Amino acid sequence: MPTAVVPPRSSNRSWWRQNQQWLTPWLFLAPGIAMFVLYVISPIFQSFWLSFYDWDGLGEATWVGTGNYIELFDDGAFYTSLWNNVLWLVLYMLAVPAGLGIAIFLNQTVRGIRLYKSLFFFPFVISQVVVGLMFSWFYAPNFGLFYKLIEWMTGTGVAILADPDLVTYGIIAAGLWPQIAYCMILYLTGLNNVSPDQIEAARLDGARGFRMLWYIILPQLRPATFIAVVVTVIGALRSFDLVSIMTDGGPFGSSRVLSFYMYEQALSEYGYRMGYGAAIAVILFMIMMVFISGFIWKMVRDEKEGY
Amino acid sequence: MARAISTRRKATFTLVAWAIGIAIFFPILWTFLTSFKTEAEAIASPPSFLGFAWTTENYSVVMERSNYSRHFWNSVVISVGSTVIGLLIAIPAAWSMAFVPGRRTKDVLLWMLSTKMLPPVGVLIPIYLIFRDTGLLDTRTGLVIVLTLINLPIIVWMLYTYFKEIPGEILEAARMDGASLYNEIIYVLTPMAVPGIASTLLLNVILAWNEAFWTLNLTAAKAAPLTAFIASYSSPEGLFYAKLSAASTMAIAPIIVLGWFSQKQLVRGLTFGAVK
């Protein structure tokens, strides 16, 4: 960074003149970074710190060391929630190939493409709350459309949201609906940029089907895939919204995810155990750190290869 | 002969394509239709699609009973407020990253974006405590602050991708012609950046409008926007599906209308400028 020497006679103003070229970018970045550190980074450390205390949020906090974590490892509800989180992440990822599949299928001229794209566009812009409600009605026993469909096909309807073994899958399906639509739009837009020459050349060389997709089309869709994965992971973490709208963690806590369990422990009428809640948050956080580090590592590597 | 086959194939394709599209759109359509049914018809078996007595009663009941307009206004204030403040912070930051990139610029960007991938519960307790102690719980100000910060990485990222496209040579030329930094930003950069800023604004309004996690956790009756209002409406009024549909329709209508008119920018926005 160039450090300009201030001439003795110059006023403040000309010092600014000389240095504004390199100083301005830093001044411009400052508010963003400051806000970011204050409200995102510092609470993260606070969560870590809180997790070593037993505290109801009002009175004295007592230091319990790793007590909260030891309790967590014996807590059945914690494992149920953790397992559901894994299910969410894994099944949610299906939205990426599903969206790609639909996009490739539709990558031809459909009559009324503009209106058509809107149909896929709308699910993604409506709130998760509304998505949750819509699917709750579909699953509702006796009159829900999905219940009716199952009843019509198998003879007996299944009340998905009341079944501890199926409830999480039911909620994930609701979340997948806007997510698939999103990935599909993403890939459909991305496919416009795929070079027809390369496809033609590959075809002349005898590539078709899966090999064509894997070696020719997918590499060109890399930016789209990157965003699809990022947004899908973010989406899977929003599981809290759907769980709290559709089942409130039930039946018998079987659809809880870690974020919801933490909320129950720390901030709901079930208790105000801030330390225990913070410990849950920290665990969830650690898991995501693994994902994110892997992801960033891959990004940096790709960058070096110079894509 | 070959031609006839290809026409038929094309027709089949169009049909299948539209079937997929309508299946995807169906839940929204169904909610819309249900909002015009009576409560009895809403849970009728077998369900009726169009052949029911249309009524707008649900809408007037929701409007009368539940202070809809206040929650609507909360939504507007929170989403617009957080977007404007977010842009004010993000525009300079994105400008720096796009036009004066350093060795670490890419890392800073990725780092910001990666925090979006962290679960928001990781910071829920500290923020809840800060809000409780500063009296920001259940206030619009509090929500504006938290939503600004939550969406800031996305705003910076999007603006960055837009700014990146503005050729640096133009700015260079203006500088050569003796434009000061201020003039350069106001007269040269801004006109070219407006479309990008506009789409970022739109996208962020929609994200903030739909936000549920923070609004559910940090508000009660007073500052609750539409999302939290609908969520609360669903529990005590449990079985009134037609009214709930009407409330939902009203909550998503502004976004659907806004989205329809700005689809192209939004697709680009929602895909973070990764694809054009």
Coordinates of C-alpha atoms in Angstrom, one line a residue:
Chain A
M1 CA 0.0 0.0 0.0
P2 CA 1.5 3.3 -1.0
T3 CA 2.1 5.7 2.0
A4 CA 2.1 9.2 0.8
V5 CA 4.4 11.6 2.7
V6 CA 2.5 14.7 3.8
P7 CA 4.3 17.9 2.7
P8 CA 4.8 20.2 5.6
R9 CA 2.9 23.2 4.2
S10 CA -0.2 21.3 3.0
S11 CA -3.5 21.6 4.6
N12 CA -5.7 18.7 5.7
R13 CA -7.6 19.0 2.5
S14 CA -4.7 18.4 0.2
W15 CA -3.6 15.5 2.3
W16 CA -7.0 14.1 1.5
R17 CA -6.5 14.9 -2.1
Q18 CA -3.3 12.9 -2.3
N19 CA -4.6 9.9 -0.4
Q20 CA -8.2 9.6 -1.5
Q21 CA -7.4 7.1 -4.2
W22 CA -6.3 4.4 -1.9
L23 CA -8.1 5.5 1.2
T24 CA -11.6 5.8 -0.2
P25 CA -12.0 2.1 -0.9
W26 CA -11.2 1.3 2.8
L27 CA -13.5 4.0 4.1
F28 CA -16.2 2.6 1.8
L29 CA -15.7 -0.9 3.1
A30 CA -15.6 0.2 6.8
P31 CA -19.3 0.5 7.6
G32 CA -20.1 -2.9 6.0
I33 CA -17.4 -4.7 7.8
A34 CA -18.1 -2.9 11.1
M35 CA -21.8 -3.9 11.0
F36 CA -20.8 -7.4 10.0
V37 CA -18.4 -7.8 12.9
L38 CA -20.8 -6.3 15.4
Y39 CA -23.9 -8.3 14.6
V40 CA -22.6 -11.5 13.0
I41 CA -19.1 -12.3 14.2
S42 CA -19.4 -11.1 17.8
P43 CA -22.6 -13.0 18.5
I44 CA -21.0 -16.2 17.2
F45 CA -18.3 -15.8 19.9
Q46 CA -20.9 -14.9 22.5
S47 CA -22.7 -18.2 21.7
F48 CA -19.5 -20.1 22.3
W49 CA -19.0 -18.3 25.6
L50 CA -22.6 -18.7 26.8
S51 CA -22.5 -22.5 26.1
F52 CA -20.2 -22.9 29.2
Y53 CA -22.7 -21.4 31.5
D54 CA -26.0 -22.3 33.1
W55 CA -28.1 -19.3 32.8
D56 CA -31.8 -18.5 32.6
G57 CA -31.2 -15.2 30.9
L58 CA -32.0 -13.0 33.9
G59 CA -30.3 -14.1 37.1
E60 CA -26.6 -15.0 37.8
A61 CA -24.9 -17.1 35.2
T62 CA -23.1 -20.1 36.7
W63 CA -20.0 -21.5 35.1
V64 CA -20.6 -25.2 34.3
G65 CA -17.6 -25.8 32.0
T66 CA -18.4 -28.6 29.6
G67 CA -21.5 -29.6 31.6
N68 CA -24.0 -28.6 28.9
Y69 CA -22.1 -30.6 26.3
I70 CA -22.0 -33.7 28.5
E71 CA -25.7 -33.4 29.1
L72 CA -26.3 -33.1 25.3
F73 CA -24.5 -36.3 24.6
D74 CA -27.0 -38.1 26.8
D75 CA -30.0 -36.3 25.4
G76 CA -32.2 -38.5 23.1
A77 CA -34.0 -35.5 21.7
F78 CA -30.6 -34.0 20.7
Y79 CA -29.9 -37.1 18.6
T80 CA -33.3 -37.1 17.0
S81 CA -32.8 -33.4 16.0
L82 CA -29.3 -34.0 14.7
W83 CA -30.4 -37.0 12.6
N84 CA -33.3 -34.8 11.2
N85 CA -30.8 -32.1 10.3
V86 CA -28.7 -34.6 8.4
L87 CA -31.8 -35.8 6.6
W88 CA -32.7 -32.2 5.7
L89 CA -29.3 -31.5 4.2
V90 CA -29.0 -34.7 2.3
L91 CA -32.6 -34.8 0.9
Y92 CA -32.6 -31.1 0.2
M93 CA -29.6 -31.6 -2.1
L94 CA -31.9 -33.6 -4.3
A95 CA -33.3 -30.3 -5.5
V96 CA -30.1 -29.6 -7.5
P97 CA -30.2 -32.7 -9.7
A98 CA -34.0 -32.6 -9.9
G99 CA -33.9 -29.0 -11.1
L100 CA -31.2 -29.8 -13.6
G101 CA -33.2 -32.7 -14.9
I102 CA -36.3 -30.7 -15.5
A103 CA -34.3 -27.8 -17.0
I104 CA -32.6 -30.2 -19.5
F105 CA -35.9 -31.7 -20.4
L106 CA -37.5 -28.3 -20.9
N107 CA -34.5 -26.8 -22.8
Q108 CA -36.5 -26.6 -26.0
T109 CA -39.0 -24.1 -27.1
V110 CA -42.2 -24.5 -25.2
R111 CA -45.2 -22.5 -26.3
G112 CA -45.6 -19.5 -24.1
I113 CA -42.2 -19.8 -22.4
R114 CA -42.6 -16.5 -20.6
L115 CA -45.8 -17.5 -18.8
Y116 CA -44.3 -20.9 -18.4
K117 CA -41.2 -19.7 -16.6
S118 CA -43.4 -17.7 -14.2
L119 CA -45.1 -20.8 -13.1
F120 CA -41.8 -22.0 -11.7
F121 CA -40.8 -18.6 -10.5
F122 CA -43.7 -18.0 -8.2
P123 CA -43.1 -20.8 -5.7
F124 CA -39.7 -19.4 -4.9
V125 CA -40.8 -15.8 -4.2
I126 CA -43.5 -16.8 -1.7
S127 CA -42.8 -17.0 2.0
Q128 CA -41.9 -20.3 3.7
V129 CA -44.7 -19.7 6.1
V130 CA -47.2 -19.8 3.3
V131 CA -45.5 -22.9 1.8
G132 CA -45.7 -24.6 5.2
L133 CA -49.4 -23.8 5.5
M134 CA -50.2 -25.0 2.0
F135 CA -48.6 -28.3 2.5
S136 CA -50.2 -28.8 5.9
W137 CA -53.5 -28.6 4.2
F138 CA -52.5 -31.1 1.6
Y139 CA -51.4 -33.5 4.3
A140 CA -54.5 -32.9 6.5
P141 CA -56.4 -36.1 7.3
N142 CA -59.8 -36.7 5.7
F143 CA -59.9 -33.8 3.3
G144 CA -56.3 -32.9 2.4
L145 CA -55.6 -33.4 -1.3
F146 CA -52.5 -35.5 -0.7
Y147 CA -54.3 -37.6 1.9
K148 CA -57.1 -38.2 -0.6
L149 CA -54.6 -39.2 -3.3
I150 CA -53.0 -41.8 -1.0
E151 CA -56.4 -43.0 0.0
W152 CA -57.5 -43.3 -3.6
M153 CA -54.3 -45.2 -4.5
T154 CA -53.9 -47.6 -1.5
G155 CA -57.3 -47.6 0.1
T156 CA -56.2 -46.0 3.4
G157 CA -55.0 -42.4 3.8
V158 CA -51.9 -41.6 5.8
A159 CA -51.8 -38.6 8.0
I160 CA -48.1 -37.8 7.3
L161 CA -47.7 -35.0 9.8
A162 CA -49.0 -37.1 12.7
D163 CA -46.8 -40.1 11.9
P164 CA -43.4 -39.8 13.8
D165 CA -41.6 -41.9 11.1
L166 CA -42.9 -39.9 8.1
V167 CA -43.3 -36.4 9.4
T168 CA -39.8 -35.2 8.6
Y169 CA -40.0 -36.4 5.0
G170 CA -43.4 -34.7 4.7
I171 CA -41.9 -31.4 5.8
I172 CA -38.8 -31.8 3.6
A173 CA -41.1 -32.4 0.6
A174 CA -42.8 -29.1 1.3
G175 CA -39.4 -27.4 1.4
L176 CA -38.2 -29.1 -1.8
W177 CA -41.1 -27.7 -3.8
P178 CA -39.8 -24.1 -4.0
Q179 CA -36.2 -25.3 -4.0
I180 CA -36.6 -27.5 -7.1
A181 CA -38.4 -24.7 -8.9
Y182 CA -35.5 -22.4 -8.1
C183 CA -32.8 -24.8 -9.2
M184 CA -34.8 -25.4 -12.4
I185 CA -34.9 -21.7 -13.2
L186 CA -31.3 -21.3 -12.4
Y187 CA -30.3 -24.1 -14.8
L188 CA -32.7 -23.1 -17.5
T189 CA -31.1 -19.7 -17.5
G190 CA -27.6 -21.3 -17.4
L191 CA -28.4 -23.6 -20.3
N192 CA -28.8 -20.5 -22.5
N193 CA -25.1 -19.9 -22.1
V194 CA -24.0 -23.3 -23.0
S195 CA -22.1 -23.1 -26.3
P196 CA -23.9 -24.9 -29.1
D197 CA -20.6 -25.3 -31.0
Q198 CA -19.1 -27.4 -28.2
I199 CA -22.1 -29.6 -28.1
E200 CA -22.1 -30.1 -31.8
A201 CA -18.3 -30.9 -31.7
A202 CA -18.9 -33.4 -28.9
R203 CA -21.7 -35.0 -30.8
L204 CA -19.5 -35.4 -33.9
D205 CA -17.0 -37.1 -31.6
G206 CA -19.7 -39.5 -30.5
A207 CA -20.6 -38.2 -27.1
R208 CA -24.2 -38.6 -26.1
G209 CA -26.5 -39.1 -23.2
F210 CA -24.8 -39.2 -19.8
R211 CA -21.2 -38.6 -21.1
M212 CA -22.4 -35.5 -23.0
L213 CA -24.0 -34.2 -19.8
W214 CA -21.1 -35.0 -17.5
Y215 CA -18.2 -33.9 -19.7
I216 CA -19.6 -31.1 -21.9
I217 CA -22.7 -29.6 -20.4
L218 CA -22.0 -29.7 -16.6
P219 CA -18.6 -28.0 -16.7
Q220 CA -20.2 -25.1 -18.5
L221 CA -23.0 -24.9 -15.9
R222 CA -20.5 -24.6 -13.1
P223 CA -21.4 -21.1 -12.0
A224 CA -25.1 -22.2 -11.8
T225 CA -24.2 -25.3 -9.9
F226 CA -22.2 -23.3 -7.4
I227 CA -25.1 -21.0 -6.7
A228 CA -27.6 -23.9 -6.6
V229 CA -25.6 -25.7 -3.9
V230 CA -25.0 -22.5 -1.9
V231 CA -28.7 -21.6 -1.9
T232 CA -29.8 -25.1 -1.3
V233 CA -27.6 -25.4 1.8
I234 CA -29.0 -22.1 3.0
G235 CA -32.5 -23.4 2.3
A236 CA -31.9 -26.6 4.3
L237 CA -30.9 -24.4 7.2
R238 CA -34.1 -22.5 7.1
S239 CA -35.8 -25.8 8.1
F240 CA -36.8 -23.9 11.3
D241 CA -39.5 -22.0 9.6
L242 CA -41.2 -25.0 8.1
V243 CA -40.9 -27.1 11.2
S244 CA -42.4 -24.5 13.4
I245 CA -45.2 -23.7 11.1
M246 CA -46.2 -27.3 10.1
T247 CA -45.7 -29.4 13.3
D248 CA -44.1 -27.3 16.1
G249 CA -41.6 -30.1 16.3
G250 CA -44.2 -32.8 16.9
P251 CA -45.5 -35.4 17.0
F252 CA -43.6 -36.2 20.2
G253 CA -40.7 -34.1 19.1
S254 CA -40.0 -36.4 16.2
S255 CA -39.7 -33.6 13.6
R256 CA -37.4 -31.3 15.6
V257 CA -34.3 -30.1 14.0
L258 CA -31.4 -28.7 16.0
S259 CA -32.4 -25.1 15.4
F260 CA -35.9 -25.8 16.6
Y261 CA -34.7 -27.8 19.6
M262 CA -32.5 -24.9 20.6
Y263 CA -35.3 -22.5 20.3
E264 CA -37.5 -24.8 22.5
Q265 CA -34.8 -25.0 25.1
A266 CA -33.7 -21.4 25.2
L267 CA -36.5 -19.1 24.2
S268 CA -39.9 -20.9 24.3
E269 CA -42.3 -21.5 27.2
Y270 CA -40.5 -24.9 27.8
G271 CA -37.6 -23.2 29.4
Y272 CA -35.1 -20.4 29.3
R273 CA -31.9 -22.4 29.4
M274 CA -29.7 -20.0 27.5
G275 CA -26.5 -22.0 28.1
Y276 CA -27.9 -25.3 27.0
G277 CA -29.4 -23.7 23.9
A278 CA -26.1 -22.0 23.1
A279 CA -24.4 -25.4 23.3
I280 CA -26.8 -26.8 20.8
A281 CA -26.2 -23.8 18.5
V282 CA -22.4 -24.4 18.8
I283 CA -22.7 -28.0 17.8
L284 CA -24.9 -27.1 14.8
F285 CA -22.4 -24.4 14.0
M286 CA -19.4 -26.8 14.1
I287 CA -21.2 -29.2 11.7
M288 CA -21.7 -26.3 9.3
M289 CA -18.2 -25.1 9.6
V290 CA -17.0 -28.5 8.2
F291 CA -19.3 -28.1 5.2
I292 CA -18.3 -24.5 4.6
S293 CA -14.6 -25.0 5.0
G294 CA -14.8 -27.8 2.5
F295 CA -16.8 -25.7 0.2
I296 CA -14.5 -22.7 0.4
W297 CA -11.4 -24.9 0.0
K298 CA -12.9 -26.3 -3.2
M299 CA -13.7 -22.8 -4.4
V300 CA -10.2 -21.6 -3.8
R301 CA -8.7 -24.6 -5.5
D302 CA -10.9 -24.1 -8.5
E303 CA -9.9 -20.5 -8.6
K304 CA -6.2 -21.5 -8.7
E305 CA -6.9 -23.9 -11.5
G306 CA -8.3 -20.8 -13.2
Y307 CA -11.7 -21.7 -14.4
Chain B
M1 CA -44.4 -38.5 -42.8
A2 CA -41.3 -37.6 -40.7
R3 CA -42.8 -34.2 -40.4
A4 CA -46.1 -35.5 -38.9
I5 CA -44.2 -37.5 -36.3
S6 CA -42.1 -34.6 -35.2
T7 CA -45.2 -32.4 -34.9
R8 CA -46.8 -35.0 -32.8
R9 CA -43.7 -35.3 -30.7
K10 CA -43.6 -31.6 -30.2
A11 CA -47.2 -31.5 -29.1
T12 CA -46.6 -34.3 -26.6
F13 CA -43.6 -32.5 -25.3
T14 CA -45.5 -29.2 -24.9
L15 CA -48.3 -31.1 -23.1
V16 CA -45.9 -32.8 -20.7
A17 CA -44.0 -29.6 -20.1
W18 CA -47.2 -27.7 -19.3
A19 CA -48.3 -30.6 -17.0
I20 CA -45.1 -30.2 -15.0
G21 CA -45.5 -26.4 -14.9
I22 CA -49.1 -26.6 -13.7
A23 CA -48.2 -29.2 -11.1
I24 CA -45.5 -26.9 -9.8
F25 CA -47.9 -24.0 -9.7
F26 CA -50.8 -26.0 -8.3
P27 CA -50.4 -25.3 -4.5
I28 CA -50.6 -21.5 -5.1
L29 CA -53.6 -22.0 -7.4
W30 CA -55.3 -24.2 -4.8
T31 CA -54.8 -21.7 -2.0
F32 CA -56.2 -19.0 -4.2
L33 CA -59.3 -21.0 -5.1
T34 CA -59.8 -22.1 -1.5
S35 CA -59.8 -18.5 -0.4
F36 CA -63.1 -18.0 -2.3
K37 CA -64.8 -21.0 -0.8
T38 CA -67.0 -21.3 2.3
E39 CA -65.4 -23.1 5.2
A40 CA -67.6 -26.2 4.5
E41 CA -66.6 -26.3 0.8
A42 CA -62.9 -25.9 1.8
I43 CA -62.9 -29.2 3.5
A44 CA -65.5 -30.9 1.3
S45 CA -64.8 -34.4 0.1
P46 CA -64.5 -34.9 -2.8
P47 CA -62.9 -31.4 -3.2
S48 CA -64.4 -29.1 -5.8
F49 CA -62.1 -27.3 -8.2
L50 CA -64.2 -24.6 -9.8
G51 CA -67.8 -25.6 -9.3
F52 CA -68.4 -24.0 -6.0
A53 CA -70.2 -20.9 -4.9
W54 CA -67.6 -18.1 -5.1
T55 CA -67.6 -15.8 -2.1
T56 CA -65.4 -12.9 -1.0
E57 CA -66.6 -13.3 2.6
N58 CA -63.3 -14.7 3.9
Y59 CA -61.5 -11.6 2.8
S60 CA -63.8 -9.2 4.6
V61 CA -63.7 -11.4 7.8
V62 CA -59.9 -11.4 7.8
M63 CA -59.7 -7.7 7.3
E64 CA -62.2 -6.9 10.0
R65 CA -61.1 -9.3 12.6
S66 CA -57.3 -9.3 12.6
N67 CA -55.8 -5.9 12.1
Y68 CA -54.5 -7.0 8.7
S69 CA -53.6 -3.5 7.7
R70 CA -51.2 -2.9 10.6
H71 CA -49.3 -6.1 9.9
F72 CA -49.2 -5.2 6.2
W73 CA -47.8 -1.9 7.1
N74 CA -45.2 -3.5 9.4
S75 CA -44.1 -5.7 6.4
V76 CA -43.7 -2.7 4.2
V77 CA -41.7 -0.7 6.7
I78 CA -39.5 -3.6 7.6
S79 CA -38.7 -4.8 4.1
V80 CA -38.3 -1.4 2.5
G81 CA -36.4 0.0 5.6
S82 CA -33.9 -2.8 5.8
T83 CA -33.3 -2.8 2.1
V84 CA -32.6 0.9 1.9
I85 CA -30.2 0.9 4.9
G86 CA -28.6 -2.3 3.5
L87 CA -28.0 -0.6 0.2
L88 CA -26.5 2.5 1.8
I89 CA -24.0 0.3 3.5
A90 CA -23.4 -2.2 0.7
I91 CA -23.0 0.2 -2.3
P92 CA -19.7 1.7 -1.1
A93 CA -18.4 -1.7 0.0
A94 CA -19.3 -3.3 -3.4
W95 CA -17.8 -0.3 -5.2
S96 CA -14.5 -0.9 -3.3
M97 CA -14.4 -4.6 -4.1
A98 CA -15.3 -4.2 -7.8
F99 CA -13.1 -1.3 -8.8
V100 CA -10.3 -1.4 -6.4
P101 CA -9.8 -5.1 -5.9
G102 CA -7.0 -6.2 -3.7
R103 CA -5.4 -9.6 -3.2
R104 CA -7.9 -10.5 -0.6
T105 CA -11.1 -9.2 -2.1
K106 CA -12.3 -12.5 -3.3
D107 CA -11.6 -14.0 0.1
V108 CA -13.6 -11.2 1.9
L109 CA -16.5 -11.8 -0.5
L110 CA -16.5 -15.5 0.0
W111 CA -16.2 -15.1 3.7
M112 CA -19.2 -12.8 3.8
L113 CA -21.2 -15.2 1.7
S114 CA -20.2 -18.2 3.8
T115 CA -21.7 -16.6 6.9
K116 CA -25.0 -16.8 5.0
M117 CA -24.6 -20.6 5.0
L118 CA -24.3 -20.7 8.8
P119 CA -27.4 -21.4 10.7
P120 CA -29.0 -18.3 12.0
V121 CA -29.7 -20.0 15.3
G122 CA -26.0 -19.8 16.0
V123 CA -26.5 -16.1 16.8
L124 CA -30.1 -16.2 17.9
I125 CA -29.5 -16.2 21.7
P126 CA -27.0 -13.3 21.8
I127 CA -29.2 -11.2 19.5
Y128 CA -32.3 -12.0 21.4
L129 CA -30.5 -10.9 24.6
I130 CA -29.2 -7.7 23.1
F131 CA -32.7 -6.9 21.8
R132 CA -34.3 -7.7 25.2
D133 CA -31.8 -5.5 27.0
T134 CA -32.1 -2.6 24.6
G135 CA -35.8 -2.8 24.3
L136 CA -35.7 -3.7 20.7
L137 CA -37.8 -6.9 21.0
D138 CA -41.1 -6.6 19.1
T139 CA -40.2 -3.3 17.5
R140 CA -39.9 -2.5 13.8
T141 CA -36.6 -0.8 14.4
G142 CA -35.2 -4.0 15.8
L143 CA -36.4 -6.1 12.8
V144 CA -35.1 -3.5 10.4
I145 CA -31.6 -3.7 12.0
V146 CA -31.5 -7.5 12.1
L147 CA -32.8 -8.0 8.5
T148 CA -30.4 -5.4 7.2
L149 CA -27.5 -7.4 8.6
I150 CA -28.8 -10.8 7.7
N151 CA -29.2 -9.8 4.1
L152 CA -26.1 -7.6 3.8
P153 CA -23.8 -10.4 2.4
I154 CA -26.3 -11.1 -0.4
I155 CA -26.7 -7.4 -1.2
V156 CA -22.9 -6.9 -1.3
W157 CA -22.5 -10.0 -3.5
M158 CA -25.1 -9.0 -5.9
L159 CA -24.0 -5.4 -6.3
Y160 CA -20.4 -6.7 -6.7
T161 CA -21.4 -8.9 -9.6
Y162 CA -23.3 -6.0 -11.2
F163 CA -20.5 -3.5 -10.7
K164 CA -18.0 -5.9 -12.0
E165 CA -19.6 -5.6 -15.4
I166 CA -19.1 -1.9 -15.7
P167 CA -16.0 -1.5 -17.7
G168 CA -13.2 0.0 -15.5
E169 CA -11.9 1.9 -18.6
I170 CA -14.8 4.2 -18.6
L171 CA -14.0 5.3 -15.1
E172 CA -10.4 5.5 -16.0
A173 CA -11.3 7.8 -18.9
A174 CA -13.4 10.0 -16.6
R175 CA -10.5 10.2 -14.2
M176 CA -8.1 11.1 -17.1
D177 CA -10.4 13.9 -18.1
G178 CA -10.0 15.3 -14.6
A179 CA -13.2 14.1 -12.9
S180 CA -12.9 14.1 -9.1
L181 CA -13.8 11.0 -7.2
Y182 CA -17.1 12.5 -6.3
N183 CA -18.0 13.4 -9.9
E184 CA -16.8 10.1 -11.1
I185 CA -19.2 8.3 -8.7
I186 CA -22.2 10.6 -9.2
Y187 CA -22.0 11.2 -13.0
V188 CA -20.3 8.3 -14.5
L189 CA -20.8 5.3 -12.2
T190 CA -24.3 5.8 -10.9
P191 CA -26.2 6.0 -14.2
M192 CA -24.5 2.7 -15.2
A193 CA -25.2 1.1 -11.8
V194 CA -28.8 2.0 -11.5
P195 CA -30.2 -1.2 -13.1
G196 CA -28.1 -3.4 -10.9
I197 CA -29.1 -1.4 -7.8
A198 CA -32.7 -1.6 -8.8
S199 CA -32.7 -5.4 -9.1
T200 CA -30.8 -5.8 -5.9
L201 CA -33.4 -3.6 -4.2
L202 CA -36.3 -5.7 -5.6
L203 CA -34.7 -9.0 -4.6
N204 CA -34.0 -7.8 -1.1
V205 CA -37.5 -6.4 -0.5
I206 CA -38.8 -9.8 -1.4
L207 CA -36.3 -11.6 0.8
A208 CA -37.1 -9.4 3.7
W209 CA -40.9 -9.6 3.1
N210 CA -40.7 -13.4 3.3
E211 CA -38.3 -13.6 6.2
A212 CA -39.8 -15.9 8.9
F213 CA -37.1 -17.0 11.2
W214 CA -36.2 -13.6 12.7
T215 CA -39.7 -12.2 12.6
L216 CA -41.2 -15.3 14.4
N217 CA -38.5 -15.2 17.1
L218 CA -38.2 -11.5 17.7
T219 CA -41.8 -10.2 17.4
A220 CA -45.1 -10.6 19.2
A221 CA -48.3 -8.8 18.4
K222 CA -47.0 -5.3 17.9
A223 CA -44.4 -5.4 15.3
A224 CA -45.3 -8.7 13.6
P225 CA -45.2 -8.5 9.8
L226 CA -47.5 -10.5 7.6
T227 CA -45.5 -13.7 7.8
A228 CA -45.6 -13.8 11.6
F229 CA -49.2 -12.8 11.5
I230 CA -50.2 -15.7 9.3
A231 CA -48.2 -18.1 11.4
S232 CA -50.0 -17.0 14.5
Y233 CA -53.4 -17.0 12.7
S234 CA -52.9 -20.6 11.9
S235 CA -52.8 -22.0 15.5
P236 CA -55.8 -20.5 17.4
E237 CA -58.0 -20.5 14.4
G238 CA -56.8 -24.0 13.5
L239 CA -59.6 -25.2 11.3
F240 CA -60.6 -22.2 9.3
Y241 CA -58.9 -23.1 6.1
A242 CA -60.8 -20.8 3.8
K243 CA -60.0 -17.8 5.9
L244 CA -56.4 -18.8 6.3
S245 CA -56.2 -19.1 2.5
A246 CA -57.6 -15.6 2.2
A247 CA -55.0 -14.3 4.6
S248 CA -52.2 -16.2 2.8
T249 CA -53.3 -14.9 -0.6
M250 CA -53.3 -11.4 0.7
A251 CA -49.8 -11.8 2.1
I252 CA -48.3 -13.2 -1.1
A253 CA -50.3 -11.1 -3.5
P254 CA -47.9 -8.0 -3.3
I255 CA -44.9 -10.2 -4.0
I256 CA -46.5 -12.1 -6.8
V257 CA -47.5 -8.9 -8.5
L258 CA -44.2 -7.2 -7.9
G259 CA -42.5 -10.4 -9.1
W260 CA -44.5 -10.7 -12.2
F261 CA -43.5 -7.2 -13.4
S262 CA -39.8 -7.6 -12.6
Q263 CA -39.3 -11.2 -13.4
K264 CA -36.2 -10.8 -15.6
Q265 CA -34.3 -8.8 -13.1
L266 CA -35.4 -11.0 -10.3
V267 CA -34.2 -14.2 -12.0
R268 CA -30.8 -12.6 -12.3
G269 CA -31.0 -11.4 -8.8
L270 CA -32.2 -14.7 -7.3
T271 CA -29.4 -16.4 -9.1
F272 CA -26.9 -13.9 -7.7
G273 CA -25.8 -12.8 -11.1
A274 CA -24.2 -16.1 -11.7
V275 CA -26.1 -16.7 -14.9
K276 CA -27.5 -14.2 -17.3

